[in-house]
Amino acid sequence: EEAELVTSVYFQPEMASDPSFFEVRKTVQTLVAEVLTRDTEDIDPSSYFSQDLGGDSLQSISLLTHAEVRFGLAIDERLFDRDLTVNDIAALVYRRLNGEFSDGSRGALADEGEAPCAVLRIRTFEETPEFKAFAERRASLMDAIEMFGNPYFVAQDSHLRDVSYINGKKMLNFASYNYVGLSGDPEVNEAAVAAIEQYGTSASGSRLIAGEKTVHQDLERALARWKGTEDALVLVGGHSTNVTFVGNFCTSRDLILYDVLSHNSITEGVRMAQADARPFPHNDYQALEQLLKSRRDRYEKVLIIIEGAYSMDGDVAPVPEFVRLKKEYDCFLMVDEAHSMLVLGETGRGVDEHFGIDPKDIDIHMGTLSKGFGTCGGYLAGSHNLIEYLRYNLPGFVFSVGISPPLAAAVLKGIEIMERDNSRVERLRENIRIFLEEANSYGMDTCLAGESAVTPIMIGPDEVAFMLSKQLENEGIIVPPAVFPAVARGQARLRFCLTSEHKEEQIKFALKKLHELMQPFPGLLQGGDCERA
C-alpha cells in the first residue's frame, strides 16, 4: 500500500505509518463508489477520479460535499480543482482532519473544537460593504450633481456621429465610439434591415446548436481577411469576449502577465482564471522582461496581455517590443484592439499595420464591434487551430447565443466600405492632430494622447470634472467625465472621443468653450502629462 501512495499529490511519507489514514481512504473509496454508482471493489486507490473512473465536474462537486458531511469538515473547493486519484483525495481529507491545507498551513476555516471567527451577518443589500462604498462615492459627488445635474445616462434620440439629439436639441457630440461613422451610415443601415428581413432580429440559439447563420460565417472570413489572420470568431459582446478568453485560456500551470492599466474586462478575466497572474507597470516592457527572466521557466504557457490604444489616457502601446519579448521568451501575446481598430494604420487595420508587424506575430487579436465597426459584439482572430479550438471550447461562445444577424450584416458591410475607401481613417487622423494642437495651444493637459481617437483633458478633482461636463452640455457640447474608479483618485478627466465625422470648426469651438469654462481653475491650464497613481 505504501507503493500506491508514492505519486499522491497530497501524500506525505509519515501518513503510511498511520492506520487512521487507511481508514480515511476506505471511507473515501466508498464515497467515490456511491457518487459514481459503482462497486467499492472497482475503486482502485491509484485511479484518477476523472481520467480513470470517468467522474465529471458535477460528480466531483457531489464527492466534495459528501466528504465534508461524512468527515465533518469544510474543504476549500479550489483543492479539488484538478484530476485527483483516490489516494490524493484521502490524503487531502486526512490533512484537513489534522488542520492543514495541501501546503501545510493552517486552514482558513475552524475545525471542530475551535472557536469560529465572528462575522457580521448581513440581512439586506444596503448593509453590504460594497454598497456602502458605492453610497459613499455617490454622496461625495451629490453636491456637484445637485448643482449641475448628472452627466451620466443622458438619453439621446439619434445615432451618434458629429452631432446627436437630446430632447429634440441638437448637440455637438464628443462621447461616441463611432470612430469612422459606420453607425448610421445609409449603406450599413440597409444591410442591417436586409438581414432582419432574411434572418429576423436574433440568432435564436447558440451557434453550436441552432444559431449558426451564413452571415456569421461570411463575417468571420471577412474579419480574418481584414486582420491578416487564418481565422476569426465572433462573440456577442466585447467585454464578455475578454472575460471568457482570458478566464479560460490558461490553466493552473500557466501565468498571465498584463498591463496595470488593462481594461476591466481583462482584469475580470484574470480574476476568473486558474492561472497565476501579475500586472506589470504601464507599457513598461523592460519591467515585463525582468518578470519573464525570473518567472518564465516555472510555467508551461505564459500569456502577455496589452491594449493597442488605452481607453483613458489615449496612448498607444509599443507593440514591437512586446512582440520581441513574446518571441524571445516563448510566450503568447494578446492585443486588445477595442480602441485601435479602424483608428491606427494607414487603412485602419490596427497595430500590426501601424507598426508594420506581421499579423502572425500576435497570437490573439481581440477587438470589439461596438467601437469603429459601429454595432455590438467582440471578435478573436488568430491561427486556424486556435480559433477552431475556441469555437468548440470557449464557454462565452459555446454557451451563449450567436451575435444578432443584423449586427453581423452591418459589420460585414462596414468592412466592405473600409476596404474600398480609407478616407474616413485619414479624416479621423487629421481631426486627432487638430484637437491636440488646439488643446496644447491652450495649455491643456492631454495626458498621453497622440495617435488614438481617445483624447482626454486632465482635470483632477471629480467634482470639477462633473461641473465642467455639465457646463459644456449647457453650451450644446457632450463630453463625459471619467472619474474614480474608472481612473485613479484625483485624476478625473474629460474624455473627448473624436470621429471622422467631426469638423475642424466643431473641434475648435468645443475647446474654446472649455478653455473659457476652465478660467476659474488656472491650475488646470499648465500642460504636461498625466501623473500616475
Coordinates of C-alpha atoms in Angstrom, one line a residue:
E1 CA 0.0 0.0 0.0
E2 CA 2.9 2.3 0.6
A3 CA 3.9 1.9 -3.1
E4 CA 0.5 3.0 -4.1
L5 CA 1.0 6.4 -2.4
V6 CA 4.2 7.5 -4.0
T7 CA 2.6 9.6 -6.7
S8 CA -0.1 11.1 -4.5
V9 CA -0.4 14.9 -4.8
Y10 CA -1.2 15.4 -1.1
F11 CA 0.5 12.4 0.4
Q12 CA 3.3 12.8 3.0
P13 CA 5.6 9.7 3.8
E14 CA 4.5 9.7 7.5
M15 CA 0.9 9.0 6.5
A16 CA 1.8 5.4 5.6
S17 CA 2.6 4.6 9.2
D18 CA -0.7 6.0 10.5
P19 CA -3.6 3.4 10.5
S20 CA -6.1 6.2 10.6
F21 CA -5.0 7.3 7.1
F22 CA -6.1 3.9 5.7
E23 CA -9.5 4.2 7.5
V24 CA -10.0 7.6 5.8
R25 CA -9.1 6.1 2.4
K26 CA -11.5 3.2 2.9
T27 CA -14.3 5.7 3.5
V28 CA -13.3 7.8 0.5
Q29 CA -13.4 4.7 -1.7
T30 CA -16.9 4.1 -0.5
L31 CA -17.9 7.7 -1.2
V32 CA -16.4 7.6 -4.7
A33 CA -18.2 4.4 -5.4
E34 CA -21.5 5.9 -4.3
V35 CA -21.1 9.1 -6.4
L36 CA -20.2 7.1 -9.5
T37 CA -22.7 4.3 -8.8
R38 CA -20.0 1.6 -8.9
D39 CA -19.0 -1.2 -6.6
T40 CA -16.4 -0.2 -4.0
E41 CA -14.2 -3.1 -5.1
D42 CA -13.9 -1.4 -8.5
I43 CA -12.3 1.8 -7.0
D44 CA -8.6 1.3 -7.2
P45 CA -6.8 3.7 -4.8
S46 CA -4.4 4.8 -7.5
S47 CA -7.2 5.6 -10.0
Y48 CA -7.8 9.1 -11.2
F49 CA -11.3 10.3 -10.4
S50 CA -11.8 11.7 -13.9
Q51 CA -9.3 10.1 -16.2
D52 CA -9.7 6.5 -15.0
L53 CA -13.0 6.4 -13.2
G54 CA -14.9 8.7 -15.6
G55 CA -16.0 11.2 -13.0
D56 CA -17.2 14.6 -14.3
S57 CA -17.2 18.1 -12.7
L58 CA -20.7 17.7 -11.2
Q59 CA -19.8 14.4 -9.7
S60 CA -16.6 16.0 -8.3
I61 CA -18.7 18.6 -6.5
S62 CA -21.0 15.9 -5.1
L63 CA -18.0 13.9 -3.8
L64 CA -16.6 17.1 -2.2
T65 CA -19.9 17.8 -0.5
H66 CA -20.4 14.2 0.7
A67 CA -16.8 14.1 2.0
E68 CA -17.4 17.4 4.0
V69 CA -20.6 15.9 5.5
R70 CA -19.1 12.5 6.3
F71 CA -16.0 13.8 7.9
G72 CA -17.5 17.0 9.5
L73 CA -15.1 19.3 7.6
A74 CA -15.0 22.4 5.5
I75 CA -12.7 21.8 2.5
D76 CA -11.6 24.5 0.1
E77 CA -13.1 23.6 -3.2
R78 CA -10.1 25.0 -5.0
L79 CA -8.1 22.0 -3.8
F80 CA -10.4 19.8 -5.9
D81 CA -9.7 21.9 -9.0
R82 CA -7.6 19.2 -10.6
D83 CA -7.9 15.5 -11.5
L84 CA -7.0 13.7 -8.3
T85 CA -6.5 10.0 -7.5
V86 CA -8.4 8.3 -4.7
N87 CA -5.2 8.4 -2.7
D88 CA -5.0 12.1 -3.4
I89 CA -8.5 12.7 -2.1
A90 CA -7.9 10.6 1.0
A91 CA -4.6 12.4 1.8
L92 CA -6.3 15.7 1.4
V93 CA -9.1 14.7 3.8
Y94 CA -6.5 13.3 6.2
R95 CA -4.5 16.5 6.2
R96 CA -7.6 18.6 6.6
L97 CA -8.6 16.5 9.6
N98 CA -5.3 17.5 11.0
G99 CA -6.0 21.2 10.4
E100 CA -4.0 21.7 7.3
F101 CA -4.4 22.7 3.7
S102 CA -2.3 21.0 1.0
D103 CA 0.7 23.3 1.7
G104 CA 0.7 22.5 5.4
S105 CA -0.7 25.9 6.5
R106 CA -3.5 26.2 8.9
G107 CA -6.9 26.1 7.3
A108 CA -8.9 29.3 7.0
L109 CA -12.0 27.5 8.4
A110 CA -12.1 26.4 12.0
D111 CA -12.0 22.7 12.8
E112 CA -14.4 21.1 15.4
G113 CA -13.5 22.3 18.8
E114 CA -12.1 25.6 17.7
A115 CA -14.0 28.8 18.2
P116 CA -15.4 30.1 14.9
C117 CA -14.4 33.5 13.7
A118 CA -17.1 36.2 14.4
V119 CA -18.6 37.6 11.3
L120 CA -21.3 40.2 10.7
R121 CA -24.4 38.6 9.4
I122 CA -25.8 40.7 6.5
R123 CA -29.5 40.8 6.1
T124 CA -30.0 43.4 3.3
F125 CA -28.0 44.5 0.4
E126 CA -27.8 48.0 1.8
E127 CA -25.7 46.6 4.7
T128 CA -23.0 45.2 2.4
P129 CA -19.6 46.8 2.3
E130 CA -19.7 47.2 -1.5
F131 CA -23.0 49.1 -1.4
K132 CA -21.7 51.3 1.5
A133 CA -18.6 52.1 -0.6
F134 CA -20.7 53.0 -3.6
A135 CA -23.0 55.2 -1.5
E136 CA -20.0 57.0 -0.1
R137 CA -18.7 57.7 -3.6
R138 CA -22.1 58.8 -4.7
A139 CA -22.5 61.1 -1.7
S140 CA -19.2 62.8 -2.3
L141 CA -20.5 63.9 -5.7
M142 CA -24.0 64.8 -4.7
D143 CA -23.3 68.5 -4.3
A144 CA -22.0 68.7 -7.9
I145 CA -24.9 66.6 -9.2
E146 CA -27.5 68.6 -7.4
M147 CA -26.0 71.9 -8.6
F148 CA -25.2 70.9 -12.2
G149 CA -27.1 67.7 -12.9
N150 CA -26.0 64.1 -13.6
P151 CA -23.7 63.8 -16.6
Y152 CA -24.4 60.1 -16.9
F153 CA -27.3 58.2 -18.5
V154 CA -28.2 61.1 -20.7
A155 CA -30.8 59.7 -23.1
Q156 CA -30.1 60.5 -26.7
D157 CA -32.6 60.2 -29.6
S158 CA -30.4 59.7 -32.6
H159 CA -27.3 57.9 -33.8
L160 CA -24.0 59.4 -32.6
R161 CA -21.8 60.9 -35.2
D162 CA -20.5 64.5 -35.0
V163 CA -23.9 65.6 -33.6
S164 CA -26.8 63.9 -31.8
Y165 CA -30.2 64.9 -30.4
I166 CA -31.2 65.1 -26.8
N167 CA -34.9 66.1 -26.1
G168 CA -35.0 67.5 -29.6
K169 CA -31.9 69.7 -29.1
K170 CA -29.0 69.3 -31.5
M171 CA -25.8 68.7 -29.6
L172 CA -22.2 68.5 -30.6
N173 CA -21.1 65.0 -29.5
F174 CA -17.7 64.1 -28.3
A175 CA -18.8 61.0 -26.4
S176 CA -19.0 58.5 -29.2
Y177 CA -17.0 55.4 -30.1
N178 CA -18.4 55.7 -33.7
Y179 CA -14.8 56.4 -34.8
V180 CA -15.3 56.3 -38.6
G181 CA -19.0 57.0 -38.7
L182 CA -20.2 53.5 -39.7
S183 CA -23.1 53.5 -37.3
G184 CA -25.8 55.4 -39.0
D185 CA -24.2 55.1 -42.5
P186 CA -27.0 54.6 -45.1
E187 CA -25.3 51.5 -46.6
V188 CA -24.8 49.9 -43.2
N189 CA -28.4 50.6 -42.2
E190 CA -29.6 49.0 -45.4
A191 CA -27.5 45.9 -44.8
A192 CA -28.9 45.5 -41.3
V193 CA -32.5 45.9 -42.5
A194 CA -32.0 43.3 -45.2
A195 CA -30.6 40.9 -42.6
I196 CA -33.6 41.4 -40.4
E197 CA -35.9 40.6 -43.3
Q198 CA -33.9 37.4 -44.0
Y199 CA -32.9 36.2 -40.6
G200 CA -35.0 38.1 -38.0
T201 CA -33.6 40.0 -35.1
S202 CA -31.9 37.2 -33.2
A203 CA -29.7 34.1 -33.9
S204 CA -32.3 32.4 -31.6
G205 CA -29.8 29.9 -30.3
S206 CA -26.2 29.0 -29.6
R207 CA -24.3 28.9 -32.9
L208 CA -23.0 25.4 -32.0
I209 CA -26.6 24.0 -31.9
A210 CA -29.1 26.1 -33.9
G211 CA -28.0 29.7 -34.1
E212 CA -25.4 29.5 -37.0
K213 CA -26.2 31.8 -39.9
T214 CA -24.5 32.2 -43.2
V215 CA -23.9 35.8 -42.4
H216 CA -21.9 34.8 -39.3
Q217 CA -19.6 32.7 -41.4
D218 CA -19.2 35.5 -44.0
L219 CA -18.3 37.9 -41.3
E220 CA -15.7 35.7 -39.7
R221 CA -14.0 35.2 -43.1
A222 CA -14.1 38.9 -43.7
L223 CA -12.6 39.7 -40.2
A224 CA -9.8 37.2 -40.7
R225 CA -9.1 38.8 -44.1
W226 CA -9.2 42.3 -42.6
K227 CA -6.8 41.3 -39.8
G228 CA -4.5 39.1 -42.0
T229 CA -5.1 36.0 -39.9
E230 CA -6.1 32.5 -40.7
D231 CA -9.4 32.6 -38.9
A232 CA -11.7 34.6 -36.6
L233 CA -14.5 34.0 -34.2
V234 CA -17.3 36.5 -33.4
L235 CA -19.0 36.7 -29.9
V236 CA -22.0 38.7 -28.7
G237 CA -20.1 41.2 -26.5
G238 CA -16.7 42.9 -26.4
H239 CA -16.4 42.8 -22.6
S240 CA -17.6 39.2 -22.4
T241 CA -15.1 38.2 -25.1
N242 CA -12.2 39.3 -23.0
V243 CA -13.6 37.8 -19.8
T244 CA -14.3 34.4 -21.4
F245 CA -11.0 34.2 -23.3
V246 CA -8.7 35.5 -20.5
G247 CA -10.6 33.5 -17.9
N248 CA -10.2 30.2 -19.8
F249 CA -7.1 30.2 -22.0
C250 CA -4.7 29.5 -19.2
T251 CA -4.6 26.7 -16.6
S252 CA -3.2 26.4 -13.1
R253 CA 0.2 25.5 -14.7
D254 CA 0.3 28.9 -16.6
L255 CA 1.0 32.6 -16.0
I256 CA -0.8 35.7 -17.1
L257 CA 1.2 39.0 -17.3
Y258 CA -1.0 42.0 -18.0
D259 CA -0.6 45.8 -18.2
V260 CA -1.6 47.5 -15.0
L261 CA -3.9 49.9 -16.9
S262 CA -5.7 47.0 -18.6
H263 CA -9.5 47.4 -19.2
N264 CA -11.9 45.9 -16.6
S265 CA -12.9 43.2 -19.0
I266 CA -9.3 41.9 -18.9
T267 CA -8.8 42.1 -15.1
E268 CA -12.2 40.4 -14.6
G269 CA -10.9 37.6 -16.9
V270 CA -7.7 37.4 -14.9
R271 CA -9.7 37.2 -11.6
M272 CA -11.6 34.3 -13.0
A273 CA -8.6 32.4 -14.4
Q274 CA -7.0 29.5 -12.6
A275 CA -3.5 30.7 -13.7
D276 CA -1.1 32.7 -11.6
A277 CA -1.2 36.4 -12.7
R278 CA 0.8 39.5 -12.2
P279 CA 0.4 43.1 -13.6
F280 CA 3.4 45.0 -14.9
P281 CA 3.9 48.8 -15.0
H282 CA 2.1 50.5 -17.8
N283 CA 3.8 50.0 -21.2
D284 CA 7.0 49.1 -19.4
Y285 CA 8.4 46.3 -21.5
Q286 CA 11.7 46.4 -19.6
A287 CA 9.9 45.6 -16.3
L288 CA 8.0 42.9 -18.1
E289 CA 11.3 41.4 -19.3
Q290 CA 12.5 41.2 -15.7
L291 CA 9.4 39.4 -14.7
L292 CA 9.9 36.9 -17.6
K293 CA 13.5 36.4 -16.7
S294 CA 12.6 35.4 -13.1
R295 CA 9.4 33.5 -13.7
R296 CA 9.1 32.1 -17.3
D297 CA 10.7 28.7 -16.5
R298 CA 8.2 28.0 -13.8
Y299 CA 5.2 27.8 -16.2
E300 CA 4.0 25.9 -19.3
K301 CA 2.2 28.8 -21.0
V302 CA 2.7 32.5 -20.4
L303 CA 0.1 34.9 -21.8
I304 CA 1.1 38.6 -22.2
I305 CA -1.9 41.0 -22.5
I306 CA -1.7 44.5 -23.7
E307 CA -4.0 47.0 -25.4
G308 CA -3.4 48.6 -28.8
A309 CA -4.6 52.0 -27.5
Y310 CA -5.6 52.7 -23.9
S311 CA -9.1 53.9 -23.3
M312 CA -8.4 56.5 -20.6
D313 CA -5.1 58.1 -21.5
G314 CA -5.3 57.6 -25.2
D315 CA -1.7 56.3 -25.6
V316 CA -0.5 53.6 -28.0
A317 CA 1.4 50.5 -26.7
P318 CA 5.0 49.9 -28.0
V319 CA 3.8 46.7 -29.6
P320 CA 7.0 45.7 -31.4
E321 CA 8.8 45.5 -28.0
F322 CA 6.1 43.1 -26.7
V323 CA 6.4 41.1 -29.9
R324 CA 10.2 40.8 -29.3
L325 CA 9.6 39.6 -25.7
K326 CA 6.9 37.2 -26.8
K327 CA 9.3 35.5 -29.2
E328 CA 12.4 35.6 -27.0
Y329 CA 10.6 34.0 -24.0
D330 CA 8.2 31.7 -25.9
C331 CA 5.0 33.4 -24.7
F332 CA 1.6 34.0 -26.2
L333 CA 0.7 37.7 -27.0
M334 CA -2.8 39.0 -26.9
V335 CA -3.6 42.6 -28.1
D336 CA -6.9 44.2 -27.2
E337 CA -7.7 46.5 -30.2
A338 CA -11.0 47.9 -28.9
H339 CA -9.7 51.5 -29.4
S340 CA -7.1 50.9 -32.1
M341 CA -9.1 49.1 -34.7
L342 CA -10.2 51.5 -37.5
V343 CA -8.0 54.1 -35.9
L344 CA -4.4 53.1 -36.3
G345 CA -2.7 52.1 -39.5
E346 CA -3.0 53.6 -43.0
T347 CA -6.2 51.7 -43.7
G348 CA -7.3 51.3 -40.1
R349 CA -6.4 47.7 -39.7
G350 CA -4.8 48.3 -36.3
V351 CA -1.5 48.0 -34.5
D352 CA 0.1 45.4 -36.8
E353 CA -0.5 47.7 -39.8
H354 CA 0.5 50.8 -37.8
F355 CA 3.9 49.3 -36.7
G356 CA 4.5 47.1 -39.8
I357 CA 4.2 43.9 -37.8
D358 CA 3.4 40.5 -39.3
P359 CA -0.1 39.7 -38.0
K360 CA 1.0 36.2 -37.2
D361 CA 3.4 37.7 -34.6
I362 CA 0.4 38.5 -32.4
D363 CA -1.2 35.2 -31.3
I364 CA -4.6 36.6 -30.2
H365 CA -6.1 39.7 -31.9
M366 CA -9.1 40.8 -29.9
G367 CA -11.4 43.6 -30.9
T368 CA -14.9 44.9 -30.3
L369 CA -17.6 45.6 -32.9
S370 CA -19.1 48.4 -30.8
K371 CA -16.3 50.9 -31.5
G372 CA -15.1 51.6 -35.0
F373 CA -17.4 48.9 -36.6
G374 CA -20.5 50.7 -35.1
T375 CA -22.5 47.7 -33.9
C376 CA -22.1 45.4 -30.9
G377 CA -20.0 42.3 -30.2
G378 CA -16.5 41.1 -30.0
Y379 CA -14.1 39.0 -32.0
L380 CA -10.9 36.9 -31.7
A381 CA -8.6 36.4 -34.6
G382 CA -5.6 34.2 -35.0
S383 CA -4.4 30.9 -36.3
H384 CA -6.9 28.4 -37.6
N385 CA -6.1 25.8 -35.0
L386 CA -6.5 28.2 -32.1
I387 CA -9.8 29.6 -33.4
E388 CA -11.1 26.1 -34.2
Y389 CA -10.3 25.1 -30.6
L390 CA -12.1 28.1 -29.2
R391 CA -15.1 27.5 -31.5
Y392 CA -15.8 24.2 -29.7
N393 CA -14.4 25.0 -26.2
L394 CA -14.7 28.7 -25.3
P395 CA -17.6 29.0 -22.7
G396 CA -18.6 32.5 -23.7
F397 CA -19.1 31.3 -27.2
V398 CA -20.4 27.8 -26.8
F399 CA -22.9 28.6 -24.1
S400 CA -24.1 31.9 -25.4
V401 CA -26.4 33.0 -28.3
G402 CA -24.9 33.9 -31.6
I403 CA -24.5 37.6 -32.4
S404 CA -27.7 39.2 -33.8
P405 CA -27.8 38.8 -37.6
P406 CA -28.4 42.5 -38.4
L407 CA -25.4 43.4 -36.4
A408 CA -23.3 40.8 -38.2
A409 CA -24.5 42.1 -41.6
A410 CA -23.8 45.7 -40.6
V411 CA -20.2 44.9 -39.7
L412 CA -19.8 42.9 -42.9
K413 CA -20.9 46.0 -44.9
G414 CA -18.6 48.2 -42.8
I415 CA -15.6 46.1 -43.7
E416 CA -16.6 46.3 -47.4
I417 CA -16.8 50.1 -47.1
M418 CA -13.4 50.4 -45.4
E419 CA -11.7 48.0 -47.9
R420 CA -12.7 50.2 -50.8
D421 CA -12.0 53.6 -49.2
N422 CA -9.8 54.6 -46.3
S423 CA -10.6 58.3 -46.4
R424 CA -12.5 58.0 -43.1
V425 CA -9.4 56.9 -41.4
E426 CA -7.5 59.8 -42.9
R427 CA -10.1 62.3 -41.7
L428 CA -10.0 60.9 -38.2
R429 CA -6.3 61.1 -38.1
E430 CA -6.5 64.8 -39.2
N431 CA -9.1 65.5 -36.5
I432 CA -6.8 64.0 -33.9
R433 CA -4.0 66.3 -35.0
I434 CA -6.2 69.3 -34.9
F435 CA -7.6 68.5 -31.5
L436 CA -4.1 68.0 -29.9
E437 CA -2.6 71.1 -31.5
E438 CA -5.6 73.3 -30.3
A439 CA -5.7 71.8 -26.8
N440 CA -2.0 72.2 -26.3
S441 CA -2.1 75.8 -27.5
Y442 CA -4.5 76.5 -24.5
G443 CA -2.1 74.7 -22.1
M444 CA -4.5 71.8 -21.5
D445 CA -3.1 68.5 -20.2
T446 CA -3.9 65.9 -22.9
C447 CA -2.4 63.1 -20.8
L448 CA -0.6 60.5 -23.1
A449 CA -2.8 61.0 -26.2
G450 CA -1.1 61.3 -29.5
E451 CA -2.5 58.9 -32.2
S452 CA -5.7 57.4 -30.8
A453 CA -9.2 58.8 -31.0
V454 CA -9.4 58.9 -27.2
T455 CA -8.2 62.4 -26.4
P456 CA -8.6 63.2 -22.7
I457 CA -8.2 66.5 -20.9
M458 CA -6.9 66.1 -17.4
I459 CA -9.0 67.9 -14.7
G460 CA -8.1 66.3 -11.4
P461 CA -11.0 66.6 -8.8
D462 CA -14.1 64.6 -9.6
E463 CA -16.4 67.5 -8.7
V464 CA -14.7 69.9 -11.1
A465 CA -14.9 67.3 -13.9
F466 CA -18.6 66.9 -13.3
M467 CA -19.2 70.6 -13.2
L468 CA -17.3 71.3 -16.5
S469 CA -19.0 68.4 -18.2
K470 CA -22.5 69.8 -17.3
Q471 CA -21.5 73.3 -18.2
L472 CA -20.3 72.1 -21.6
E473 CA -23.7 70.3 -22.0
N474 CA -25.4 73.6 -21.4
E475 CA -23.3 75.0 -24.3
G476 CA -24.6 72.2 -26.5
I477 CA -21.4 70.0 -26.2
I478 CA -21.4 66.5 -24.9
V479 CA -18.2 65.4 -23.2
P480 CA -18.5 62.8 -20.4
P481 CA -16.3 62.9 -17.3
A482 CA -14.2 59.9 -16.3
V483 CA -13.9 59.6 -12.6
F484 CA -12.9 57.1 -9.9
P485 CA -13.0 54.1 -10.1
A486 CA -12.6 54.3 -13.9
V487 CA -9.4 56.3 -13.3
A488 CA -7.2 56.8 -10.2
R489 CA -8.4 59.1 -7.4
G490 CA -7.7 62.8 -8.2
Q491 CA -7.2 62.1 -11.9
A492 CA -10.6 62.8 -13.2
R493 CA -10.7 63.9 -16.8
L494 CA -13.0 65.0 -19.6
R495 CA -12.8 62.2 -22.1
F496 CA -13.2 63.5 -25.7
C497 CA -13.7 60.9 -28.4
L498 CA -13.1 62.0 -31.9
T499 CA -14.6 60.7 -35.1
S500 CA -14.0 61.0 -38.8
E501 CA -17.3 63.0 -38.9
H502 CA -16.2 65.9 -36.7
K503 CA -15.5 69.2 -38.5
E504 CA -12.5 71.4 -37.7
E505 CA -14.7 74.2 -36.6
Q506 CA -16.6 71.9 -34.2
I507 CA -13.4 70.8 -32.5
K508 CA -12.1 74.4 -32.2
F509 CA -15.5 75.6 -30.8
A510 CA -15.6 72.9 -28.2
L511 CA -12.1 73.5 -26.9
K512 CA -12.6 77.3 -26.9
K513 CA -15.7 76.9 -24.7
L514 CA -13.8 74.5 -22.4
H515 CA -10.9 77.0 -22.1
E516 CA -13.4 79.7 -21.1
L517 CA -15.0 77.5 -18.5
M518 CA -11.6 76.5 -17.1
Q519 CA -10.6 80.1 -16.3
P520 CA -11.7 79.9 -12.6
F521 CA -9.2 77.0 -12.3
P522 CA -5.9 78.3 -13.6
G523 CA -4.0 75.3 -12.3
L524 CA -5.7 73.2 -14.9
L525 CA -4.0 75.1 -17.8
Q526 CA -0.4 74.2 -17.2
G527 CA 0.0 71.3 -19.7
G528 CA 2.2 68.3 -19.0
D529 CA 1.5 64.6 -18.8
C530 CA -1.0 62.7 -16.5
E531 CA 0.6 61.7 -13.3
R532 CA 0.5 58.0 -12.5
A533 CA -1.3 56.8 -9.4

